[in-house]
PDB file of C-alpha atoms in Angstrom:
ATOM      1  CA  MET A   1      -9.188 -19.449  46.696  1.00 54.00           C
ATOM      2  CA  PRO A   2      -5.562 -18.211  46.474  1.00 53.00           C
ATOM      3  CA  ASN A   3      -4.951 -20.437  43.416  1.00 53.00           C
ATOM      4  CA  PHE A   4      -8.042 -19.059  41.705  1.00 47.00           C
ATOM      5  CA  LEU A   5      -6.931 -15.480  42.420  1.00 45.00           C
ATOM      6  CA  SER A   6      -3.431 -16.226  41.071  1.00 49.00           C
ATOM      7  CA  ALA A   7      -4.920 -17.657  37.887  1.00 45.00           C
ATOM      8  CA  VAL A   8      -7.058 -14.546  37.401  1.00 42.00           C
ATOM      9  CA  VAL A   9      -4.067 -12.225  37.923  1.00 43.00           C
ATOM     10  CA  VAL A  10      -1.862 -14.247  35.537  1.00 43.00           C
ATOM     11  CA  GLY A  11      -4.665 -14.285  32.956  1.00 45.00           C
ATOM     12  CA  ALA A  12      -5.076 -10.515  33.231  1.00 44.00           C
ATOM     13  CA  VAL A  13      -1.327  -9.935  32.815  1.00 42.00           C
ATOM     14  CA  VAL A  14      -1.183 -12.196  29.746  1.00 41.00           C
ATOM     15  CA  ALA A  15      -4.185 -10.395  28.236  1.00 43.00           C
ATOM     16  CA  LEU A  16      -2.419  -7.043  28.640  1.00 44.00           C
ATOM     17  CA  MET A  17       0.833  -8.176  27.000  1.00 45.00           C
ATOM     18  CA  PRO A  18       1.394  -6.743  23.523  1.00 46.00           C
ATOM     19  CA  THR A  19       0.764  -9.195  20.747  1.00 48.00           C
ATOM     20  CA  ALA A  20       3.243  -9.924  18.003  1.00 48.00           C
ATOM     21  CA  PRO A  21       2.409  -8.715  14.495  1.00 49.00           C
ATOM     22  CA  SER A  22       0.468 -11.226  12.430  1.00 58.00           C
ATOM     23  CA  GLY A  23       3.224 -11.414   9.821  1.00 72.00           C
ATOM     24  CA  PRO A  24       5.980  -9.450   8.142  1.00 87.00           C
ATOM     25  CA  GLU A  25       5.254  -5.749   7.896  1.00 94.00           C
ATOM     26  CA  THR A  26       3.956  -3.998   4.788  1.00 96.00           C
ATOM     27  CA  SER A  27       4.361  -0.245   4.968  1.00 98.00           C
ATOM     28  CA  LEU A  28       4.802   1.773   1.785  1.00 99.00           C
ATOM     29  CA  ARG A  29       5.123   5.431   0.868  1.00 99.00           C
ATOM     30  CA  LEU A  30       3.434   5.901  -2.501  1.00 99.00           C
ATOM     31  CA  SER A  31       3.681   9.009  -4.652  1.00 98.00           C
ATOM     32  CA  VAL A  32       2.305  10.179  -7.974  1.00 98.00           C
ATOM     33  CA  THR A  33       4.026  13.149  -9.616  1.00 97.00           C
ATOM     34  CA  HIS A  34       3.182  15.065 -12.776  1.00 95.00           C
ATOM     35  CA  PRO A  35       6.548  16.468 -13.892  1.00 91.00           C
ATOM     36  CA  GLY A  36       6.302  19.777 -15.680  1.00 79.00           C
ATOM     37  CA  SER A  37       2.717  20.393 -14.562  1.00 72.00           C
ATOM     38  CA  SER A  38       2.000  23.482 -12.526  1.00 67.00           C
ATOM     39  CA  THR A  39      -1.543  22.398 -11.643  1.00 67.00           C
ATOM     40  CA  SER A  40      -1.438  18.675 -10.811  1.00 69.00           C
ATOM     41  CA  GLY A  41       1.710  18.669  -8.671  1.00 82.00           C
ATOM     42  CA  SER A  42       2.292  15.523  -6.666  1.00 91.00           C
ATOM     43  CA  ARG A  43       0.367  13.402  -4.196  1.00 96.00           C
ATOM     44  CA  THR A  44       1.797  11.129  -1.514  1.00 98.00           C
ATOM     45  CA  VAL A  45       0.089   8.611   0.770  1.00 99.00           C
ATOM     46  CA  THR A  46       1.093   5.782   3.061  1.00 98.00           C
ATOM     47  CA  LEU A  47      -0.234   2.262   2.609  1.00 99.00           C
ATOM     48  CA  ARG A  48      -0.084  -0.398   5.293  1.00 98.00           C
ATOM     49  CA  CYS A  49      -1.308  -3.960   4.926  1.00 98.00           C
ATOM     50  CA  ASP A  50      -2.134  -6.768   7.381  1.00 94.00           C
ATOM     51  CA  PRO A  51      -4.288  -5.014   8.481  1.00 96.00           C
ATOM     52  CA  ALA A  52      -4.974  -2.538   5.690  1.00 98.00           C
ATOM     53  CA  GLY A  53      -4.591   1.094   6.662  1.00 98.00           C
ATOM     54  CA  GLY A  54      -2.687   4.302   6.147  1.00 98.00           C
ATOM     55  CA  GLU A  55      -3.788   7.327   4.150  1.00 98.00           C
ATOM     56  CA  HIS A  56      -4.611   5.413   0.957  1.00 98.00           C
ATOM     57  CA  PRO A  57      -8.345   5.905   0.194  1.00 98.00           C
ATOM     58  CA  GLU A  58      -8.763   2.263  -0.906  1.00 98.00           C
ATOM     59  CA  ALA A  59      -6.155   0.597   1.304  1.00 99.00           C
ATOM     60  CA  ALA A  60      -7.907  -2.783   1.560  1.00 98.00           C
ATOM     61  CA  ARG A  61      -8.292  -3.135  -2.205  1.00 98.00           C
ATOM     62  CA  ALA A  62      -4.729  -1.916  -2.900  1.00 98.00           C
ATOM     63  CA  CYS A  63      -3.345  -4.448  -0.382  1.00 98.00           C
ATOM     64  CA  LEU A  64      -5.437  -7.206  -1.943  1.00 97.00           C
ATOM     65  CA  GLU A  65      -4.041  -6.367  -5.406  1.00 97.00           C
ATOM     66  CA  LEU A  66      -0.454  -6.252  -4.107  1.00 97.00           C
ATOM     67  CA  ASN A  67      -0.887  -9.580  -2.324  1.00 96.00           C
ATOM     68  CA  GLY A  68      -2.416 -11.102  -5.459  1.00 96.00           C
ATOM     69  CA  SER A  69       0.543  -9.986  -7.586  1.00 96.00           C
ATOM     70  CA  GLY A  70       3.195 -11.173  -5.165  1.00 96.00           C
ATOM     71  CA  GLY A  71       4.193  -7.589  -4.392  1.00 96.00           C
ATOM     72  CA  ARG A  72       4.589  -6.432  -7.985  1.00 97.00           C
ATOM     73  CA  PHE A  73       3.370  -2.880  -8.508  1.00 98.00           C
ATOM     74  CA  GLU A  74       2.957  -3.150 -12.271  1.00 96.00           C
ATOM     75  CA  HIS A  75       1.020  -5.685 -14.329  1.00 90.00           C
ATOM     76  CA  ARG A  76      -0.276  -6.126 -17.837  1.00 89.00           C
ATOM     77  CA  PRO A  77      -2.708  -3.422 -18.960  1.00 87.00           C
ATOM     78  CA  ASP A  78      -6.239  -4.070 -17.732  1.00 90.00           C
ATOM     79  CA  GLY A  79      -7.853  -3.373 -21.108  1.00 90.00           C
ATOM     80  CA  ARG A  80      -9.226   0.105 -20.461  1.00 93.00           C
ATOM     81  CA  MET A  81      -9.124   2.519 -23.373  1.00 95.00           C
ATOM     82  CA  CYS A  82      -6.860   5.512 -22.701  1.00 96.00           C
ATOM     83  CA  THR A  83      -6.478   8.656 -24.765  1.00 94.00           C
ATOM     84  CA  ALA A  84      -3.184   9.537 -26.412  1.00 93.00           C
ATOM     85  CA  VAL A  85      -2.982  12.802 -24.468  1.00 94.00           C
ATOM     86  CA  HIS A  86       0.621  13.275 -23.354  1.00 93.00           C
ATOM     87  CA  ALA A  87       0.578  14.256 -19.669  1.00 93.00           C
ATOM     88  CA  PRO A  88       3.491  12.355 -18.101  1.00 96.00           C
ATOM     89  CA  VAL A  89       3.068  10.916 -14.642  1.00 97.00           C
ATOM     90  CA  VAL A  90       5.635   9.200 -12.415  1.00 98.00           C
ATOM     91  CA  ALA A  91       4.564   6.554  -9.893  1.00 98.00           C
ATOM     92  CA  ARG A  92       6.905   5.724  -7.009  1.00 99.00           C
ATOM     93  CA  ALA A  93       6.777   3.303  -4.096  1.00 99.00           C
ATOM     94  CA  GLU A  94       9.279   2.883  -1.311  1.00 99.00           C
ATOM     95  CA  GLY A  95       9.147   0.953   1.925  1.00 98.00           C
ATOM     96  CA  ARG A  96       8.622  -2.655   2.935  1.00 98.00           C
ATOM     97  CA  TRP A  97       6.371  -5.334   1.477  1.00 97.00           C
ATOM     98  CA  LYS A  98       5.949  -8.452   3.633  1.00 96.00           C
ATOM     99  CA  GLY A  99       9.061  -7.385   5.564  1.00 96.00           C
ATOM    100  CA  ARG A 100      11.268  -7.059   2.480  1.00 96.00           C
ATOM    101  CA  PRO A 101      12.575  -3.781   1.033  1.00 98.00           C
ATOM    102  CA  ALA A 102      10.386  -2.548  -1.827  1.00 98.00           C
ATOM    103  CA  ARG A 103      11.169   0.101  -4.441  1.00 98.00           C
ATOM    104  CA  PHE A 104       9.348   0.972  -7.621  1.00 99.00           C
ATOM    105  CA  LYS A 105       9.481   3.868 -10.074  1.00 99.00           C
ATOM    106  CA  ALA A 106       7.869   4.095 -13.497  1.00 98.00           C
ATOM    107  CA  GLU A 107       6.810   6.871 -15.854  1.00 98.00           C
ATOM    108  CA  TYR A 108       3.604   6.636 -17.887  1.00 97.00           C
ATOM    109  CA  GLY A 109       2.117   8.760 -20.676  1.00 96.00           C
ATOM    110  CA  ASN A 110      -0.840   9.855 -18.534  1.00 96.00           C
ATOM    111  CA  ASP A 111      -2.918   8.924 -15.471  1.00 96.00           C
ATOM    112  CA  CYS A 112      -5.149   6.525 -17.394  1.00 97.00           C
ATOM    113  CA  VAL A 113      -2.185   4.510 -18.672  1.00 97.00           C
ATOM    114  CA  MET A 114      -0.688   4.451 -15.164  1.00 98.00           C
ATOM    115  CA  LEU A 115      -3.914   3.168 -13.609  1.00 97.00           C
ATOM    116  CA  SER A 116      -4.329   0.533 -16.325  1.00 97.00           C
ATOM    117  CA  ARG A 117      -0.874  -0.834 -15.398  1.00 97.00           C
ATOM    118  CA  THR A 118      -0.927  -0.378 -11.605  1.00 98.00           C
ATOM    119  CA  GLY A 119      -4.565  -0.805 -10.583  1.00 96.00           C
ATOM    120  CA  THR A 120      -5.730   0.602  -7.274  1.00 97.00           C
ATOM    121  CA  VAL A 121      -2.259   0.875  -5.732  1.00 98.00           C
ATOM    122  CA  PHE A 122      -1.649   4.326  -7.264  1.00 98.00           C
ATOM    123  CA  ALA A 123      -5.333   5.388  -7.409  1.00 97.00           C
ATOM    124  CA  PHE A 124      -5.331   8.244  -4.923  1.00 96.00           C
TER     125      PHE A 124
END
């Protein structure tokens, strides 16, 4: 009986030990700014992956897109038709992707152009 009790206690202690993260951390601070606009201002969210979380409204999809691109924030346009309205927008990312430092900054002609080049990552 003492051996059984020892095994139960050891098992309980092991179960309560914190587990190691599943892989290198992905934690990003994303922002979208409309320079010169008094109405749109800027928006900032956090995005965490593995597991997906943070304040990003579509964190799981944004993480999936980042993983699929090897951590690149920008890609070829997705084919959507955007107007030629000039309403500059700046997309920024800073933090860690898969444990490595990540930084990104790009300016686009308007929100539609930005989304066509960055997908869900900056869709918030």
